[in-house]
PDB file of C-alpha atoms and ligand atoms in Angstrom:
ATOM      1  CA  MET A   1     -16.467   8.612  -8.221  1.00 75.00           C
ATOM      2  CA  LEU A   2     -13.058   9.576  -6.787  1.00 81.00           C
ATOM      3  CA  THR A   3     -11.778   6.051  -7.492  1.00 86.00           C
ATOM      4  CA  SER A   4     -12.600   6.672 -11.157  1.00 89.00           C
ATOM      5  CA  VAL A   5     -10.496   9.851 -11.036  1.00 91.00           C
ATOM      6  CA  TRP A   6      -7.678   7.815  -9.452  1.00 93.00           C
ATOM      7  CA  ILE A   7      -7.897   5.159 -12.176  1.00 93.00           C
ATOM      8  CA  ILE A   8      -7.681   7.739 -14.983  1.00 94.00           C
ATOM      9  CA  ALA A   9      -4.775   9.540 -13.292  1.00 94.00           C
ATOM     10  CA  HIS A  10      -2.940   6.207 -12.884  1.00 95.00           C
ATOM     11  CA  GLU A  11      -3.597   5.496 -16.533  1.00 94.00           C
ATOM     12  CA  CYS A  12      -2.120   8.880 -17.540  1.00 96.00           C
ATOM     13  CA  GLY A  13       1.066   7.923 -15.677  1.00 95.00           C
ATOM     14  CA  HIS A  14       1.304   4.812 -17.856  1.00 95.00           C
ATOM     15  CA  HIS A  15       0.731   6.848 -21.054  1.00 94.00           C
ATOM     16  CA  ALA A  16      -2.434   4.782 -21.516  1.00 93.00           C
ATOM     17  CA  PHE A  17      -4.976   7.617 -21.519  1.00 94.00           C
ATOM     18  CA  SER A  18      -4.240   9.326 -24.843  1.00 94.00           C
ATOM     19  CA  ASP A  19      -1.817   9.028 -27.751  1.00 94.00           C
ATOM     20  CA  TYR A  20      -0.093  12.249 -26.717  1.00 95.00           C
ATOM     21  CA  GLN A  21       2.321  12.280 -23.801  1.00 95.00           C
ATOM     22  CA  ILE A  22       1.579  15.938 -23.076  1.00 96.00           C
ATOM     23  CA  VAL A  23      -2.182  15.250 -22.803  1.00 97.00           C
ATOM     24  CA  ASP A  24      -1.503  12.338 -20.433  1.00 96.00           C
ATOM     25  CA  ASP A  25       0.769  14.452 -18.265  1.00 96.00           C
ATOM     26  CA  VAL A  26      -1.515  17.507 -18.097  1.00 97.00           C
ATOM     27  CA  VAL A  27      -4.642  15.442 -17.320  1.00 97.00           C
ATOM     28  CA  GLY A  28      -2.716  13.200 -14.894  1.00 96.00           C
ATOM     29  CA  LEU A  29      -1.168  16.174 -13.117  1.00 97.00           C
ATOM     30  CA  LEU A  30      -4.559  17.869 -12.669  1.00 96.00           C
ATOM     31  CA  LEU A  31      -6.388  14.744 -11.500  1.00 96.00           C
ATOM     32  CA  HIS A  32      -3.707  13.362  -9.199  1.00 96.00           C
ATOM     33  CA  THR A  33      -3.021  16.800  -7.713  1.00 96.00           C
ATOM     34  CA  ALA A  34      -6.736  17.108  -6.913  1.00 95.00           C
ATOM     35  CA  LEU A  35      -6.323  13.893  -4.897  1.00 95.00           C
ATOM     36  CA  LEU A  36      -3.139  15.253  -3.269  1.00 95.00           C
ATOM     37  CA  VAL A  37      -0.958  12.704  -5.095  1.00 96.00           C
ATOM     38  CA  PRO A  38       2.355  14.083  -6.463  1.00 96.00           C
ATOM     39  CA  TYR A  39       1.718  13.076 -10.093  1.00 97.00           C
ATOM     40  CA  PHE A  40       5.194  12.877 -11.623  1.00 97.00           C
ATOM     41  CA  SER A  41       6.846  11.566  -8.462  1.00 96.00           C
ATOM     42  CA  TRP A  42       4.449   8.660  -8.180  1.00 96.00           C
ATOM     43  CA  LYS A  43       4.384   8.124 -11.943  1.00 96.00           C
ATOM     44  CA  TYR A  44       8.136   7.466 -11.873  1.00 96.00           C
ATOM     45  CA  SER A  45       8.184   5.304  -8.745  1.00 95.00           C
ATOM     46  CA  HIS A  46       5.159   3.397 -10.056  1.00 96.00           C
ATOM     47  CA  ARG A  47       6.835   2.774 -13.397  1.00 95.00           C
ATOM     48  CA  ARG A  48       9.846   1.438 -11.540  1.00 95.00           C
ATOM     49  CA  HIS A  49       7.489  -0.799  -9.572  1.00 96.00           C
ATOM     50  CA  HIS A  50       6.233  -2.130 -12.901  1.00 97.00           C
ATOM     51  CA  SER A  51       9.685  -2.757 -14.350  1.00 96.00           C
ATOM     52  CA  ASN A  52      10.992  -4.432 -11.146  1.00 96.00           C
ATOM     53  CA  ILE A  53       7.823  -6.163  -9.999  1.00 96.00           C
ATOM     54  CA  GLY A  54       8.445  -8.977  -7.493  1.00 95.00           C
ATOM     55  CA  SER A  55      12.159  -8.215  -7.038  1.00 95.00           C
ATOM     56  CA  MET A  56      13.351  -8.291  -3.429  1.00 93.00           C
ATOM     57  CA  GLU A  57      16.040  -5.738  -4.194  1.00 92.00           C
ATOM     58  CA  ARG A  58      14.483  -3.359  -6.720  1.00 93.00           C
ATOM     59  CA  ASP A  59      10.680  -3.415  -6.497  1.00 95.00           C
ATOM     60  CA  GLU A  60       9.364  -0.088  -5.222  1.00 94.00           C
ATOM     61  CA  VAL A  61       6.404  -0.959  -3.046  1.00 94.00           C
ATOM     62  CA  PHE A  62       4.938  -3.826  -1.004  1.00 93.00           C
ATOM     63  CA  VAL A  63       8.470  -5.171  -0.674  1.00 93.00           C
ATOM     64  CA  PRO A  64       8.398  -7.827   2.064  1.00 93.00           C
ATOM     65  CA  LYS A  65      11.200  -7.957   4.601  1.00 90.00           C
ATOM     66  CA  PRO A  66      13.289 -11.069   5.272  1.00 89.00           C
ATOM     67  CA  LYS A  67      12.829 -12.431   8.798  1.00 85.00           C
ATOM     68  CA  SER A  68      16.229 -11.102   9.913  1.00 84.00           C
ATOM     69  CA  LYS A  69      15.161  -7.519   9.115  1.00 83.00           C
ATOM     70  CA  MET A  70      11.839  -7.599  10.937  1.00 83.00           C
ATOM     71  CA  PRO A  71      11.681  -4.998  13.730  1.00 80.00           C
ATOM     72  CA  TRP A  72      11.706  -6.624  17.224  1.00 79.00           C
ATOM     73  CA  TYR A  73       8.267  -5.269  18.142  1.00 81.00           C
ATOM     74  CA  ASN A  74       6.518  -6.997  15.249  1.00 80.00           C
ATOM     75  CA  ASN A  75       5.945 -10.176  17.229  1.00 79.00           C
ATOM     76  CA  TYR A  76       3.686  -8.213  19.606  1.00 83.00           C
ATOM     77  CA  PHE A  77       1.305  -7.512  16.729  1.00 86.00           C
ATOM     78  CA  ASN A  78       1.136 -11.165  15.693  1.00 84.00           C
ATOM     79  CA  ASN A  79      -2.231 -11.749  17.410  1.00 90.00           C
ATOM     80  CA  PRO A  80      -5.847 -10.811  16.537  1.00 92.00           C
ATOM     81  CA  PRO A  81      -6.012  -7.370  18.251  1.00 93.00           C
ATOM     82  CA  GLY A  82      -2.513  -6.499  16.980  1.00 93.00           C
ATOM     83  CA  ARG A  83      -3.413  -7.641  13.486  1.00 93.00           C
ATOM     84  CA  LEU A  84      -6.611  -5.591  13.499  1.00 96.00           C
ATOM     85  CA  LEU A  85      -4.638  -2.526  14.526  1.00 95.00           C
ATOM     86  CA  VAL A  86      -2.032  -3.092  11.780  1.00 93.00           C
ATOM     87  CA  ILE A  87      -4.797  -3.509   9.178  1.00 96.00           C
ATOM     88  CA  LEU A  88      -6.609  -0.341  10.300  1.00 96.00           C
ATOM     89  CA  VAL A  89      -3.423   1.749  10.317  1.00 95.00           C
ATOM     90  CA  THR A  90      -2.308   0.332   6.949  1.00 95.00           C
ATOM     91  CA  LEU A  91      -5.652   1.053   5.280  1.00 96.00           C
ATOM     92  CA  THR A  92      -6.199   4.539   6.666  1.00 95.00           C
ATOM     93  CA  VAL A  93      -2.718   6.092   6.651  1.00 94.00           C
ATOM     94  CA  GLY A  94      -0.693   3.554   4.618  1.00 94.00           C
ATOM     95  CA  TRP A  95      -0.857   5.632   1.452  1.00 95.00           C
ATOM     96  CA  PRO A  96       0.340   8.964   2.927  1.00 95.00           C
ATOM     97  CA  LEU A  97       2.975   7.068   4.944  1.00 95.00           C
ATOM     98  CA  TYR A  98       4.270   5.479   1.744  1.00 95.00           C
ATOM     99  CA  LEU A  99       4.407   8.810  -0.095  1.00 95.00           C
ATOM    100  CA  ALA A 100       6.010  10.728   2.761  1.00 94.00           C
ATOM    101  CA  PHE A 101       8.245   8.100   4.403  1.00 94.00           C
ATOM    102  CA  ASN A 102       8.483   5.264   1.870  1.00 93.00           C
ATOM    103  CA  VAL A 103       6.862   2.856   4.364  1.00 90.00           C
ATOM    104  CA  SER A 104       6.769  -0.644   2.780  1.00 87.00           C
ATOM    105  CA  GLY A 105       8.897   0.728  -0.056  1.00 89.00           C
ATOM    106  CA  ARG A 106      12.254  -0.321  -1.487  1.00 92.00           C
ATOM    107  CA  GLU A 107      15.217  -0.056   0.842  1.00 89.00           C
ATOM    108  CA  TYR A 108      17.510   2.832  -0.102  1.00 90.00           C
ATOM    109  CA  ASP A 109      20.753   3.743   1.604  1.00 88.00           C
ATOM    110  CA  ARG A 110      19.229   6.961   2.871  1.00 91.00           C
ATOM    111  CA  PHE A 111      15.818   8.366   3.802  1.00 92.00           C
ATOM    112  CA  THR A 112      13.630   8.932   0.800  1.00 91.00           C
ATOM    113  CA  CYS A 113      10.293  10.534   0.114  1.00 93.00           C
ATOM    114  CA  HIS A 114       8.077  11.178  -2.905  1.00 95.00           C
ATOM    115  CA  TYR A 115       8.211  14.935  -2.270  1.00 95.00           C
ATOM    116  CA  ASP A 116      12.010  15.165  -2.239  1.00 94.00           C
ATOM    117  CA  PRO A 117      13.304  15.938  -5.765  1.00 94.00           C
ATOM    118  CA  ASN A 118      16.838  14.963  -4.710  1.00 94.00           C
ATOM    119  CA  GLY A 119      15.719  11.649  -3.238  1.00 91.00           C
ATOM    120  CA  PRO A 120      17.248   8.388  -4.510  1.00 93.00           C
ATOM    121  CA  ILE A 121      13.912   7.238  -5.987  1.00 93.00           C
ATOM    122  CA  PHE A 122      14.414   9.663  -8.873  1.00 94.00           C
ATOM    123  CA  SER A 123      16.975   9.947 -11.649  1.00 93.00           C
ATOM    124  CA  ASN A 124      18.509  13.303 -12.570  1.00 94.00           C
ATOM    125  CA  ARG A 125      16.240  13.852 -15.555  1.00 94.00           C
ATOM    126  CA  GLU A 126      13.150  13.289 -13.378  1.00 95.00           C
ATOM    127  CA  ARG A 127      13.969  15.786 -10.605  1.00 95.00           C
ATOM    128  CA  LEU A 128      12.547  18.886 -12.299  1.00 95.00           C
ATOM    129  CA  GLN A 129       9.190  17.175 -12.701  1.00 95.00           C
ATOM    130  CA  VAL A 130       9.193  16.202  -9.032  1.00 96.00           C
ATOM    131  CA  TYR A 131       9.378  19.957  -8.306  1.00 96.00           C
ATOM    132  CA  ILE A 132       6.339  20.445 -10.581  1.00 97.00           C
ATOM    133  CA  SER A 133       4.416  17.758  -8.640  1.00 96.00           C
ATOM    134  CA  ASP A 134       5.326  19.470  -5.366  1.00 97.00           C
ATOM    135  CA  LEU A 135       4.217  22.814  -6.722  1.00 97.00           C
ATOM    136  CA  GLY A 136       0.915  21.195  -7.690  1.00 97.00           C
ATOM    137  CA  ILE A 137       0.417  19.814  -4.160  1.00 97.00           C
ATOM    138  CA  MET A 138       1.179  23.231  -2.651  1.00 97.00           C
ATOM    139  CA  SER A 139      -1.350  24.883  -4.975  1.00 97.00           C
ATOM    140  CA  ALA A 140      -3.935  22.242  -4.063  1.00 97.00           C
ATOM    141  CA  ILE A 141      -3.355  22.907  -0.357  1.00 97.00           C
ATOM    142  CA  TYR A 142      -3.764  26.639  -1.004  1.00 97.00           C
ATOM    143  CA  VAL A 143      -7.061  26.012  -2.821  1.00 97.00           C
ATOM    144  CA  LEU A 144      -8.240  23.833   0.099  1.00 97.00           C
ATOM    145  CA  TYR A 145      -7.278  26.646   2.498  1.00 97.00           C
ATOM    146  CA  LYS A 146      -9.348  29.103   0.455  1.00 97.00           C
ATOM    147  CA  ILE A 147     -12.295  26.690   0.527  1.00 97.00           C
ATOM    148  CA  VAL A 148     -12.005  26.378   4.320  1.00 97.00           C
ATOM    149  CA  MET A 149     -12.115  30.179   4.547  1.00 96.00           C
ATOM    150  CA  ALA A 150     -15.203  30.350   2.357  1.00 97.00           C
ATOM    151  CA  LYS A 151     -17.165  27.276   3.436  1.00 95.00           C
ATOM    152  CA  GLY A 152     -15.655  26.197   6.736  1.00 95.00           C
ATOM    153  CA  PHE A 153     -13.541  23.267   7.848  1.00 96.00           C
ATOM    154  CA  VAL A 154     -16.445  20.900   8.576  1.00 97.00           C
ATOM    155  CA  TRP A 155     -17.849  21.422   5.096  1.00 96.00           C
ATOM    156  CA  LEU A 156     -14.494  20.546   3.544  1.00 97.00           C
ATOM    157  CA  VAL A 157     -14.100  17.438   5.718  1.00 96.00           C
ATOM    158  CA  CYS A 158     -17.570  16.209   4.693  1.00 96.00           C
ATOM    159  CA  VAL A 159     -17.317  17.008   0.989  1.00 95.00           C
ATOM    160  CA  TYR A 160     -13.613  16.283   0.408  1.00 95.00           C
ATOM    161  CA  GLY A 161     -11.906  14.798   3.488  1.00 95.00           C
ATOM    162  CA  VAL A 162     -14.154  11.790   4.035  1.00 95.00           C
ATOM    163  CA  PRO A 163     -14.329  10.764   0.333  1.00 95.00           C
ATOM    164  CA  MET A 164     -10.511  11.126   0.198  1.00 95.00           C
ATOM    165  CA  ILE A 165     -10.080   8.776   3.148  1.00 95.00           C
ATOM    166  CA  VAL A 166     -12.436   6.289   1.483  1.00 95.00           C
ATOM    167  CA  VAL A 167     -10.514   6.421  -1.795  1.00 95.00           C
ATOM    168  CA  ASN A 168      -7.165   6.033  -0.004  1.00 95.00           C
ATOM    169  CA  VAL A 169      -8.493   3.002   1.895  1.00 96.00           C
ATOM    170  CA  CYS A 170      -9.673   1.478  -1.392  1.00 95.00           C
ATOM    171  CA  VAL A 171      -6.341   2.121  -3.137  1.00 95.00           C
ATOM    172  CA  VAL A 172      -4.344   0.482  -0.333  1.00 96.00           C
ATOM    173  CA  LEU A 173      -6.777  -2.430   0.047  1.00 96.00           C
ATOM    174  CA  ILE A 174      -6.842  -3.186  -3.681  1.00 96.00           C
ATOM    175  CA  THR A 175      -3.099  -2.886  -4.274  1.00 96.00           C
ATOM    176  CA  TYR A 176      -2.059  -4.681  -1.046  1.00 96.00           C
ATOM    177  CA  LEU A 177      -4.207  -7.680  -1.966  1.00 97.00           C
ATOM    178  CA  GLN A 178      -2.904  -7.693  -5.536  1.00 97.00           C
ATOM    179  CA  HIS A 179       0.702  -7.931  -4.406  1.00 96.00           C
ATOM    180  CA  THR A 180       0.373 -10.045  -1.263  1.00 96.00           C
ATOM    181  CA  HIS A 181      -0.719 -13.678  -1.260  1.00 96.00           C
ATOM    182  CA  PRO A 182       0.566 -16.687   0.735  1.00 95.00           C
ATOM    183  CA  SER A 183       1.066 -18.747  -2.435  1.00 95.00           C
ATOM    184  CA  LEU A 184       3.013 -16.127  -4.396  1.00 95.00           C
ATOM    185  CA  PRO A 185       6.813 -15.796  -4.225  1.00 94.00           C
ATOM    186  CA  HIS A 186       9.202 -12.872  -4.375  1.00 95.00           C
ATOM    187  CA  TYR A 187      12.510 -13.206  -6.168  1.00 94.00           C
ATOM    188  CA  GLY A 188      16.077 -12.369  -5.296  1.00 92.00           C
ATOM    189  CA  GLU A 189      18.570 -11.190  -7.883  1.00 89.00           C
ATOM    190  CA  SER A 190      19.568 -14.717  -9.007  1.00 89.00           C
ATOM    191  CA  GLU A 191      16.007 -15.845  -9.841  1.00 91.00           C
ATOM    192  CA  TRP A 192      14.144 -12.655 -10.737  1.00 94.00           C
ATOM    193  CA  ASP A 193      13.046 -11.830 -14.217  1.00 94.00           C
ATOM    194  CA  TRP A 194      10.331  -9.421 -15.258  1.00 96.00           C
ATOM    195  CA  LEU A 195       7.783 -12.021 -16.422  1.00 97.00           C
ATOM    196  CA  ARG A 196       8.147 -14.141 -13.283  1.00 95.00           C
ATOM    197  CA  GLY A 197       7.598 -11.034 -11.179  1.00 96.00           C
ATOM    198  CA  ALA A 198       4.577  -9.883 -13.206  1.00 96.00           C
ATOM    199  CA  LEU A 199       2.997 -13.323 -12.800  1.00 97.00           C
ATOM    200  CA  ALA A 200       3.514 -13.174  -9.035  1.00 96.00           C
ATOM    201  CA  THR A 201       0.559 -10.786  -8.718  1.00 96.00           C
ATOM    202  CA  VAL A 202      -3.025 -11.879  -8.153  1.00 97.00           C
ATOM    203  CA  ASP A 203      -6.491 -10.888  -9.351  1.00 97.00           C
ATOM    204  CA  ARG A 204      -9.210 -10.712  -6.709  1.00 96.00           C
ATOM    205  CA  ASP A 205     -12.975 -10.747  -6.717  1.00 95.00           C
ATOM    206  CA  TYR A 206     -14.775  -7.800  -5.071  1.00 95.00           C
ATOM    207  CA  GLY A 207     -18.222  -8.958  -6.254  1.00 92.00           C
ATOM    208  CA  VAL A 208     -20.424  -6.024  -7.266  1.00 92.00           C
ATOM    209  CA  LEU A 209     -17.574  -3.647  -6.396  1.00 93.00           C
ATOM    210  CA  ASN A 210     -15.528  -4.944  -9.359  1.00 92.00           C
ATOM    211  CA  LYS A 211     -17.682  -2.711 -11.553  1.00 91.00           C
ATOM    212  CA  VAL A 212     -17.369   0.256  -9.160  1.00 89.00           C
ATOM    213  CA  PHE A 213     -13.575  -0.094  -9.320  1.00 91.00           C
ATOM    214  CA  HIS A 214     -13.704  -0.408 -13.138  1.00 93.00           C
ATOM    215  CA  ASN A 215     -12.310  -3.952 -12.894  1.00 91.00           C
ATOM    216  CA  SER A 216      -8.946  -2.704 -11.645  1.00 91.00           C
ATOM    217  CA  THR A 217      -9.481  -5.375  -8.956  1.00 93.00           C
ATOM    218  CA  ASN A 218      -9.700  -8.394 -11.229  1.00 93.00           C
ATOM    219  CA  THR A 219      -7.471  -7.374 -14.157  1.00 96.00           C
ATOM    220  CA  HIS A 220      -4.233  -6.619 -12.331  1.00 96.00           C
ATOM    221  CA  VAL A 221      -2.194  -9.488 -13.785  1.00 96.00           C
ATOM    222  CA  VAL A 222      -2.924  -8.224 -17.284  1.00 96.00           C
ATOM    223  CA  HIS A 223      -2.124  -4.666 -16.150  1.00 96.00           C
ATOM    224  CA  HIS A 224       1.354  -5.833 -15.174  1.00 96.00           C
ATOM    225  CA  LEU A 225       1.816  -7.611 -18.502  1.00 96.00           C
ATOM    226  CA  PHE A 226       0.473  -4.763 -20.678  1.00 95.00           C
ATOM    227  CA  SER A 227       0.562  -1.575 -18.639  1.00 94.00           C
ATOM    228  CA  THR A 228      -0.144   0.795 -21.546  1.00 93.00           C
ATOM    229  CA  MET A 229      -3.507  -0.860 -22.152  1.00 94.00           C
ATOM    230  CA  PRO A 230      -6.477   1.265 -20.964  1.00 92.00           C
ATOM    231  CA  HIS A 231      -8.457  -0.204 -18.064  1.00 93.00           C
ATOM    232  CA  TYR A 232     -11.626  -0.648 -20.143  1.00 95.00           C
ATOM    233  CA  HIS A 233      -9.921  -3.385 -22.179  1.00 96.00           C
ATOM    234  CA  GLY A 234      -8.646  -5.158 -19.058  1.00 94.00           C
ATOM    235  CA  MET A 235     -11.506  -7.639 -18.696  1.00 95.00           C
ATOM    236  CA  GLU A 236     -11.479  -8.639 -22.356  1.00 96.00           C
ATOM    237  CA  ALA A 237      -7.695  -9.119 -22.303  1.00 96.00           C
ATOM    238  CA  THR A 238      -7.848 -11.087 -19.039  1.00 96.00           C
ATOM    239  CA  ASN A 239     -10.417 -13.471 -20.519  1.00 96.00           C
ATOM    240  CA  VAL A 240      -8.178 -14.045 -23.528  1.00 97.00           C
ATOM    241  CA  LEU A 241      -5.042 -14.497 -21.434  1.00 96.00           C
ATOM    242  CA  LYS A 242      -6.463 -16.857 -18.794  1.00 95.00           C
ATOM    243  CA  PRO A 243      -6.396 -20.000 -20.986  1.00 96.00           C
ATOM    244  CA  ILE A 244      -3.001 -19.032 -22.418  1.00 96.00           C
ATOM    245  CA  LEU A 245      -1.403 -18.514 -19.015  1.00 96.00           C
ATOM    246  CA  GLY A 246      -3.124 -21.572 -17.508  1.00 96.00           C
ATOM    247  CA  GLU A 247      -1.691 -22.294 -14.041  1.00 95.00           C
ATOM    248  CA  TYR A 248       0.549 -19.212 -14.286  1.00 96.00           C
ATOM    249  CA  TYR A 249      -2.508 -16.982 -13.938  1.00 96.00           C
ATOM    250  CA  SER A 250      -3.356 -16.265 -10.292  1.00 96.00           C
ATOM    251  CA  PHE A 251      -6.902 -15.559  -9.194  1.00 96.00           C
ATOM    252  CA  ASP A 252      -8.291 -15.816  -5.691  1.00 96.00           C
ATOM    253  CA  ALA A 253     -12.037 -15.575  -5.128  1.00 95.00           C
ATOM    254  CA  THR A 254     -11.786 -15.610  -1.306  1.00 96.00           C
ATOM    255  CA  PRO A 255     -14.157 -12.931   0.048  1.00 96.00           C
ATOM    256  CA  ILE A 256     -12.112  -9.757   0.458  1.00 96.00           C
ATOM    257  CA  TRP A 257     -12.382  -9.269   4.232  1.00 95.00           C
ATOM    258  CA  LYS A 258     -11.511 -12.926   4.803  1.00 96.00           C
ATOM    259  CA  ALA A 259      -8.571 -12.616   2.402  1.00 96.00           C
ATOM    260  CA  LEU A 260      -7.369  -9.418   4.077  1.00 97.00           C
ATOM    261  CA  TRP A 261      -7.387 -11.088   7.499  1.00 96.00           C
ATOM    262  CA  ARG A 262      -5.620 -14.197   6.156  1.00 96.00           C
ATOM    263  CA  GLU A 263      -2.894 -12.266   4.276  1.00 95.00           C
ATOM    264  CA  ALA A 264      -2.291 -10.034   7.314  1.00 94.00           C
ATOM    265  CA  ARG A 265      -1.835 -13.213   9.391  1.00 93.00           C
ATOM    266  CA  GLU A 266       0.157 -15.351   6.922  1.00 92.00           C
ATOM    267  CA  CYS A 267       2.262 -12.813   5.047  1.00 93.00           C
ATOM    268  CA  LEU A 268       4.398 -11.156   7.696  1.00 91.00           C
ATOM    269  CA  PHE A 269       7.885 -11.608   6.244  1.00 91.00           C
ATOM    270  CA  VAL A 270       9.661 -13.810   3.703  1.00 92.00           C
ATOM    271  CA  GLU A 271      12.226 -16.588   3.881  1.00 90.00           C
ATOM    272  CA  PRO A 272      14.158 -18.352   1.121  1.00 88.00           C
ATOM    273  CA  ASP A 273      12.778 -21.535  -0.408  1.00 81.00           C
ATOM    274  CA  GLU A 274      12.752 -24.282   2.247  1.00 73.00           C
ATOM    275  CA  ASP A 275      14.756 -26.969   0.469  1.00 66.00           C
ATOM    276  CA  GLY A 276      17.456 -24.421  -0.239  1.00 61.00           C
ATOM    277  CA  ALA A 277      17.496 -25.448  -3.900  1.00 58.00           C
ATOM    278  CA  GLN A 278      16.419 -22.004  -5.033  1.00 63.00           C
ATOM    279  CA  ASN A 279      17.913 -19.443  -2.722  1.00 77.00           C
ATOM    280  CA  GLY A 280      16.632 -16.602  -4.835  1.00 88.00           C
ATOM    281  CA  VAL A 281      12.975 -17.562  -4.315  1.00 92.00           C
ATOM    282  CA  PHE A 282      11.294 -16.146  -1.207  1.00 93.00           C
ATOM    283  CA  TRP A 283       7.994 -17.237   0.353  1.00 92.00           C
ATOM    284  CA  TYR A 284       5.777 -15.534   2.899  1.00 92.00           C
ATOM    285  CA  ARG A 285       6.028 -16.861   6.449  1.00 87.00           C
ATOM    286  CA  ASN A 286       4.505 -15.851   9.773  1.00 84.00           C
ATOM    287  CA  LYS A 287       6.233 -17.953  12.470  1.00 78.00           C
ATOM    288  CA  PHE A 288       8.762 -15.958  14.441  1.00 69.00           C
TER     289      PHE A 288
HETATM  290 ZN1  LIG B 301       0.168   0.475 -12.720  1.00 55.75          ZN
END
């Protein structure tokens, strides 16, 4: 249920919910705020993710590091218990860490955060709306405080906290697996273009859960190509596009938990194309 709210709020950010920008923004602000997501802040960073998808320098999220920039301690996690720990931390707190500290986000020359209106993620004309998002989050926290006073903390954790953790885990799982795959490249400035980047995303198969997630799991390639299209047309459009894109369409039916374990093992950092012919093309590697 909360994933459906997430999907509609995401759609509002893409101006794909209604024909009127104001309706999209009001509905998106209400829904995302209820999920403690700063609506405008994420709308703008997410749009930038869409327009720079797959770029090593300018993509906003799930930007892999080159080997030379990997922190020294990473090698200690390159084993099954370490990997399990990284997966658990990523799934449970990856989303708030991204919003608050830009973890896995684009490298900026100073600290940045989705709650900071003056942060480098945002342009000058976007800053006022970042304040509005922050105001929304503060109001939501106040409402939650009032609920705790009336119903108690345990009640809130059961009715709101646990479903929120579940939805955050789903959001990170789905989006991580759409943007991370051993066979998909990232592009440096010399080789990147928007279409190449959009085609370097992958659709996955969650079995019966595809329906639960409104097919956001297996229509992501088409979402990157036509982001103003509502999610309920995603399947139809994907079926039309598959034969047109041919080998440029990426789909992986590996069972999700198997795929998650494999990507966490294989996709640790990136290195330029091995034969050196295309220095602007980066592939996932895992050997330190
Ligand atoms: Zn999107």
